Amino acid sequence: MSQFISKKNFEQLKKLAYKTLKVKKGMFLFQEGQMGQNFFVVLSGKFQISKFSGDGKELCLRLCGPSAVIGELMIFSDNGRYLFNGRALEDSEVLVIKNEDIEKELLANSEFAVEFLKMMTDHFRKQHTKFRDLVLYGKKGALYSTLIRMANSYGIQTKDGILLDVPVTHQDLANFSSTSRESVNRELNTLKSKGIISFKGRKIIIHSLDYLKKQINCEGCPSSYCNIE
Amino acid sequence: MSQFISKKNFEQLKKLAYKTLKVKKGMFLFQEGQMGQNFFVVLSGKFQISKFSGDGKELCLRLCGPSAVIGELMIFSDNGRYLFNGRALEDSEVLVIKNEDIEKELLANSEFAVEFLKMMTDHFRKQHTKFRDLVLYGKKGALYSTLIRMANSYGIQTKDGILLDVPVTHQDLANFSSTSRESVNRELNTLKSKGIISFKGRKIIIHSLDYLKKQINCEGCPSSYCNIE
DNA sequence: GCATTTTTGTGACATACATCACACGATTTT
DNA sequence: AAAATCGTGTGATGTATGTCACAAAAATGC
């Protein structure tokens, strides 16, 4: 169950859904700029939330697994356009909820409204920390931040260190860090030569999460914000 | 009156306040990392919302005049620490509202809860566009974005163009754009030589807002998000 | 009005980072 | 098994932008 919303309110969201939708791997559930009246709750599979820049680069913001709420930012928006792209990384299934239905429900049920507001502010703080890492600590900071987040979301503790158990390419990491594949490659190899990380096949093992955290002043941040979801 | 919250709900916020506070020019109303149980509504004066990086640089995010809601992001937070700094740029006065009081009120009054949620999502989208400009369009994009926002918030239409009627130094613009004073200076002079802007004393006149907008793909964005507040 | 401080302007240089080019190994397809 | 594709590694080079140094102009204080 997501850390965002209680089981009870997750059930409530389920009730509000008017259909479920299967999304094939690689397909867009929604795209930035597109009009739409729905948002979604992931039931199975995985989605990547991203944003395209003018010159075709893609900035990745979230990886969303089961029970994540996505496409939710347009609720109460004037113009009803999605801000991001949501693409299925695997064959996936989602609940579809009409914005007007949730708006009604929020008015009718203030306990639910508060829970939902809580989720939104949480989400906001999470996005904010990502923002901070990107803007205040440069490309390197963004990469470190991405590694830390992936460790918190997909890391498996082994005696060797934390194994990032997701199939990510250097290009993927670059997209999450608004930098280039080559820079990611070089920086990862620098980290490896320092003994901070190592590779196991294509996957990354982090030996010193602390080192990465220190570089971006990450000490105080509650780890619930520090993930990639 | 702010574009964020209706007069009625602004009155409601006023009722919830347990005191008003005068803040002298230059003083911090709150600082990042600081514990606190309150948020604020500006009654008079002006506040700057900012964030410090590890190496002492300051990233400025908002300029907040009367009826802006500030320090609100910690509502429902686990750790109760401010994410930003709020500093008075002039002698100012604010309403002080306890987080627990608003949390109670939101539970009791769902119409208010929805209105508040609306404000938060609006705010989120606004921050998001700033984020996009900073990360996706580089330093130049950040500066253009800042100029556009200031034009929308403080611009006065004259026959000459849009006069930015705020006292801002190049250093201020740099802080809003996460760049350096010198870069701002050079870029402004480049814009001047292209006839996009000109100077009237210390103030900036924008002759072609469209040019700036085009550079950062700003066409579709509703101008209510595109301000500095 | 003079002195001091703040703000702006600009050259020289250093650095971070993107881009291009290409090689190589691994994986997948035919 | 050969061919094609994909992911990685790395040097060379260009560009954007930060930093330093210092001067001129403007604003402010006394």
mmCIF file of C-alpha atoms in Angstrom, chain A residues 51-55 59 61 73-79 83-84 103 106-111 113-114 116-118 120-125 127-128 130-132 134-137 178 217 220 222 224-225, chain B residues 51-55 59 61 73-79 83-84 103 106-111 113-114 116-118 120-125 127-128 130-132 134-137 178 217 220 222 224-225:
data_model
loop_
_atom_site.group_PDB
_atom_site.id
_atom_site.type_symbol
_atom_site.label_atom_id
_atom_site.label_comp_id
_atom_site.label_asym_id
_atom_site.label_seq_id
_atom_site.Cartn_x
_atom_site.Cartn_y
_atom_site.Cartn_z
ATOM 1 C CA LYS A 51 8.304 16.120 -19.119
ATOM 2 C CA PHE A 52 9.737 17.000 -22.522
ATOM 3 C CA SER A 53 11.890 20.047 -23.079
ATOM 4 C CA GLY A 54 11.745 22.105 -26.231
ATOM 5 C CA ASP A 55 14.665 20.309 -27.825
ATOM 6 C CA LEU A 59 13.163 14.881 -17.871
ATOM 7 C CA LEU A 61 10.301 12.781 -12.454
ATOM 8 C CA LEU A 73 -2.220 17.635 -10.699
ATOM 9 C CA MET A 74 -4.901 18.859 -13.044
ATOM 10 C CA ILE A 75 -7.628 18.494 -10.461
ATOM 11 C CA PHE A 76 -9.182 21.936 -10.024
ATOM 12 C CA SER A 77 -7.116 23.288 -12.881
ATOM 13 C CA ASP A 78 -8.638 25.965 -15.114
ATOM 14 C CA ASN A 79 -7.509 24.551 -18.358
ATOM 15 C CA LEU A 83 1.363 18.801 -17.085
ATOM 16 C CA PHE A 84 3.352 15.609 -17.602
ATOM 17 C CA GLU A 103 -14.244 17.103 -6.650
ATOM 18 C CA LEU A 106 -14.098 16.024 -1.588
ATOM 19 C CA LEU A 107 -16.932 18.441 -0.971
ATOM 20 C CA ALA A 108 -19.144 15.750 0.522
ATOM 21 C CA ASN A 109 -16.572 14.041 2.675
ATOM 22 C CA SER A 110 -14.232 16.286 4.568
ATOM 23 C CA GLU A 111 -12.295 13.473 6.202
ATOM 24 C CA ALA A 113 -10.688 15.816 1.675
ATOM 25 C CA VAL A 114 -8.168 16.173 4.455
ATOM 26 C CA PHE A 116 -6.353 13.855 0.010
ATOM 27 C CA LEU A 117 -4.892 17.225 0.896
ATOM 28 C CA LYS A 118 -2.350 15.422 3.023
ATOM 29 C CA MET A 120 -1.015 16.372 -2.128
ATOM 30 C CA THR A 121 1.146 18.282 0.339
ATOM 31 C CA ASP A 122 3.288 15.191 0.804
ATOM 32 C CA HIS A 123 3.655 14.918 -2.909
ATOM 33 C CA PHE A 124 4.478 18.574 -3.103
ATOM 34 C CA ARG A 125 7.230 18.283 -0.544
ATOM 35 C CA GLN A 127 8.710 17.113 -5.696
ATOM 36 C CA HIS A 128 10.243 20.011 -3.894
ATOM 37 C CA LYS A 130 13.812 16.743 -6.153
ATOM 38 C CA PHE A 131 13.652 20.297 -7.382
ATOM 39 C CA ARG A 132 16.140 21.383 -4.754
ATOM 40 C CA LEU A 134 18.366 19.503 -9.373
ATOM 41 C CA VAL A 135 18.656 23.251 -9.064
ATOM 42 C CA LEU A 136 20.810 23.746 -6.008
ATOM 43 C CA TYR A 137 23.329 20.942 -6.453
ATOM 44 C CA SER A 178 18.671 16.301 -16.657
ATOM 45 C CA ASN A 217 23.067 17.967 2.365
ATOM 46 C CA GLY A 220 17.629 15.954 7.729
ATOM 47 C CA PRO A 222 12.702 12.250 6.107
ATOM 48 C CA SER A 224 9.516 9.138 3.020
ATOM 49 C CA TYR A 225 10.126 12.097 0.715
ATOM 50 C CA LYS B 51 16.096 28.577 -0.111
ATOM 51 C CA PHE B 52 19.810 28.427 0.671
ATOM 52 C CA SER B 53 22.167 26.011 -1.054
ATOM 53 C CA GLY B 54 25.072 24.356 0.717
ATOM 54 C CA ASP B 55 27.552 26.945 -0.463
ATOM 55 C CA LEU B 59 17.573 30.703 -4.588
ATOM 56 C CA LEU B 61 11.181 31.489 -5.311
ATOM 57 C CA LEU B 73 3.805 23.802 3.021
ATOM 58 C CA MET B 74 4.415 22.281 6.400
ATOM 59 C CA ILE B 75 0.738 21.746 7.074
ATOM 60 C CA PHE B 76 0.307 18.007 7.615
ATOM 61 C CA SER B 77 4.040 17.488 7.559
ATOM 62 C CA ASP B 78 5.560 14.809 9.788
ATOM 63 C CA ASN B 79 8.474 16.798 11.001
ATOM 64 C CA LEU B 83 11.166 24.186 3.862
ATOM 65 C CA PHE B 84 11.977 27.773 2.959
ATOM 66 C CA GLU B 103 -6.356 21.202 10.180
ATOM 67 C CA LEU B 106 -10.512 21.716 7.140
ATOM 68 C CA LEU B 107 -12.082 18.674 8.746
ATOM 69 C CA ALA B 108 -15.100 20.604 9.907
ATOM 70 C CA ASN B 109 -15.737 22.599 6.778
ATOM 71 C CA SER B 110 -15.413 20.744 3.526
ATOM 72 C CA GLU B 111 -16.242 23.705 1.342
ATOM 73 C CA ALA B 113 -11.208 22.308 2.521
ATOM 74 C CA VAL B 114 -11.894 22.197 -1.198
ATOM 75 C CA PHE B 116 -7.868 25.347 0.291
ATOM 76 C CA LEU B 117 -6.978 22.312 -1.774
ATOM 77 C CA LYS B 118 -7.626 24.375 -4.867
ATOM 78 C CA MET B 120 -2.584 24.319 -2.934
ATOM 79 C CA THR B 121 -2.871 22.674 -6.348
ATOM 80 C CA ASP B 122 -2.728 26.085 -7.979
ATOM 81 C CA HIS B 123 0.353 26.844 -6.028
ATOM 82 C CA PHE B 124 1.805 23.508 -6.984
ATOM 83 C CA ARG B 125 1.270 24.116 -10.657
ATOM 84 C CA GLN B 127 5.919 26.163 -8.627
ATOM 85 C CA HIS B 128 6.006 23.500 -11.249
ATOM 86 C CA LYS B 130 9.067 27.719 -12.336
ATOM 87 C CA PHE B 131 10.763 24.377 -11.898
ATOM 88 C CA ARG B 132 10.343 23.588 -15.556
ATOM 89 C CA LEU B 134 14.835 26.437 -14.354
ATOM 90 C CA VAL B 135 15.608 22.840 -15.201
ATOM 91 C CA LEU B 136 14.528 22.516 -18.800
ATOM 92 C CA TYR B 137 15.638 25.847 -20.197
ATOM 93 C CA SER B 178 20.008 30.412 -9.864
ATOM 94 C CA ASN B 217 7.812 27.648 -24.924
ATOM 95 C CA GLY B 220 0.038 27.794 -23.574
ATOM 96 C CA PRO B 222 -2.295 30.417 -18.286
ATOM 97 C CA SER B 224 -2.353 33.046 -13.565
ATOM 98 C CA TYR B 225 0.493 30.570 -13.008
#
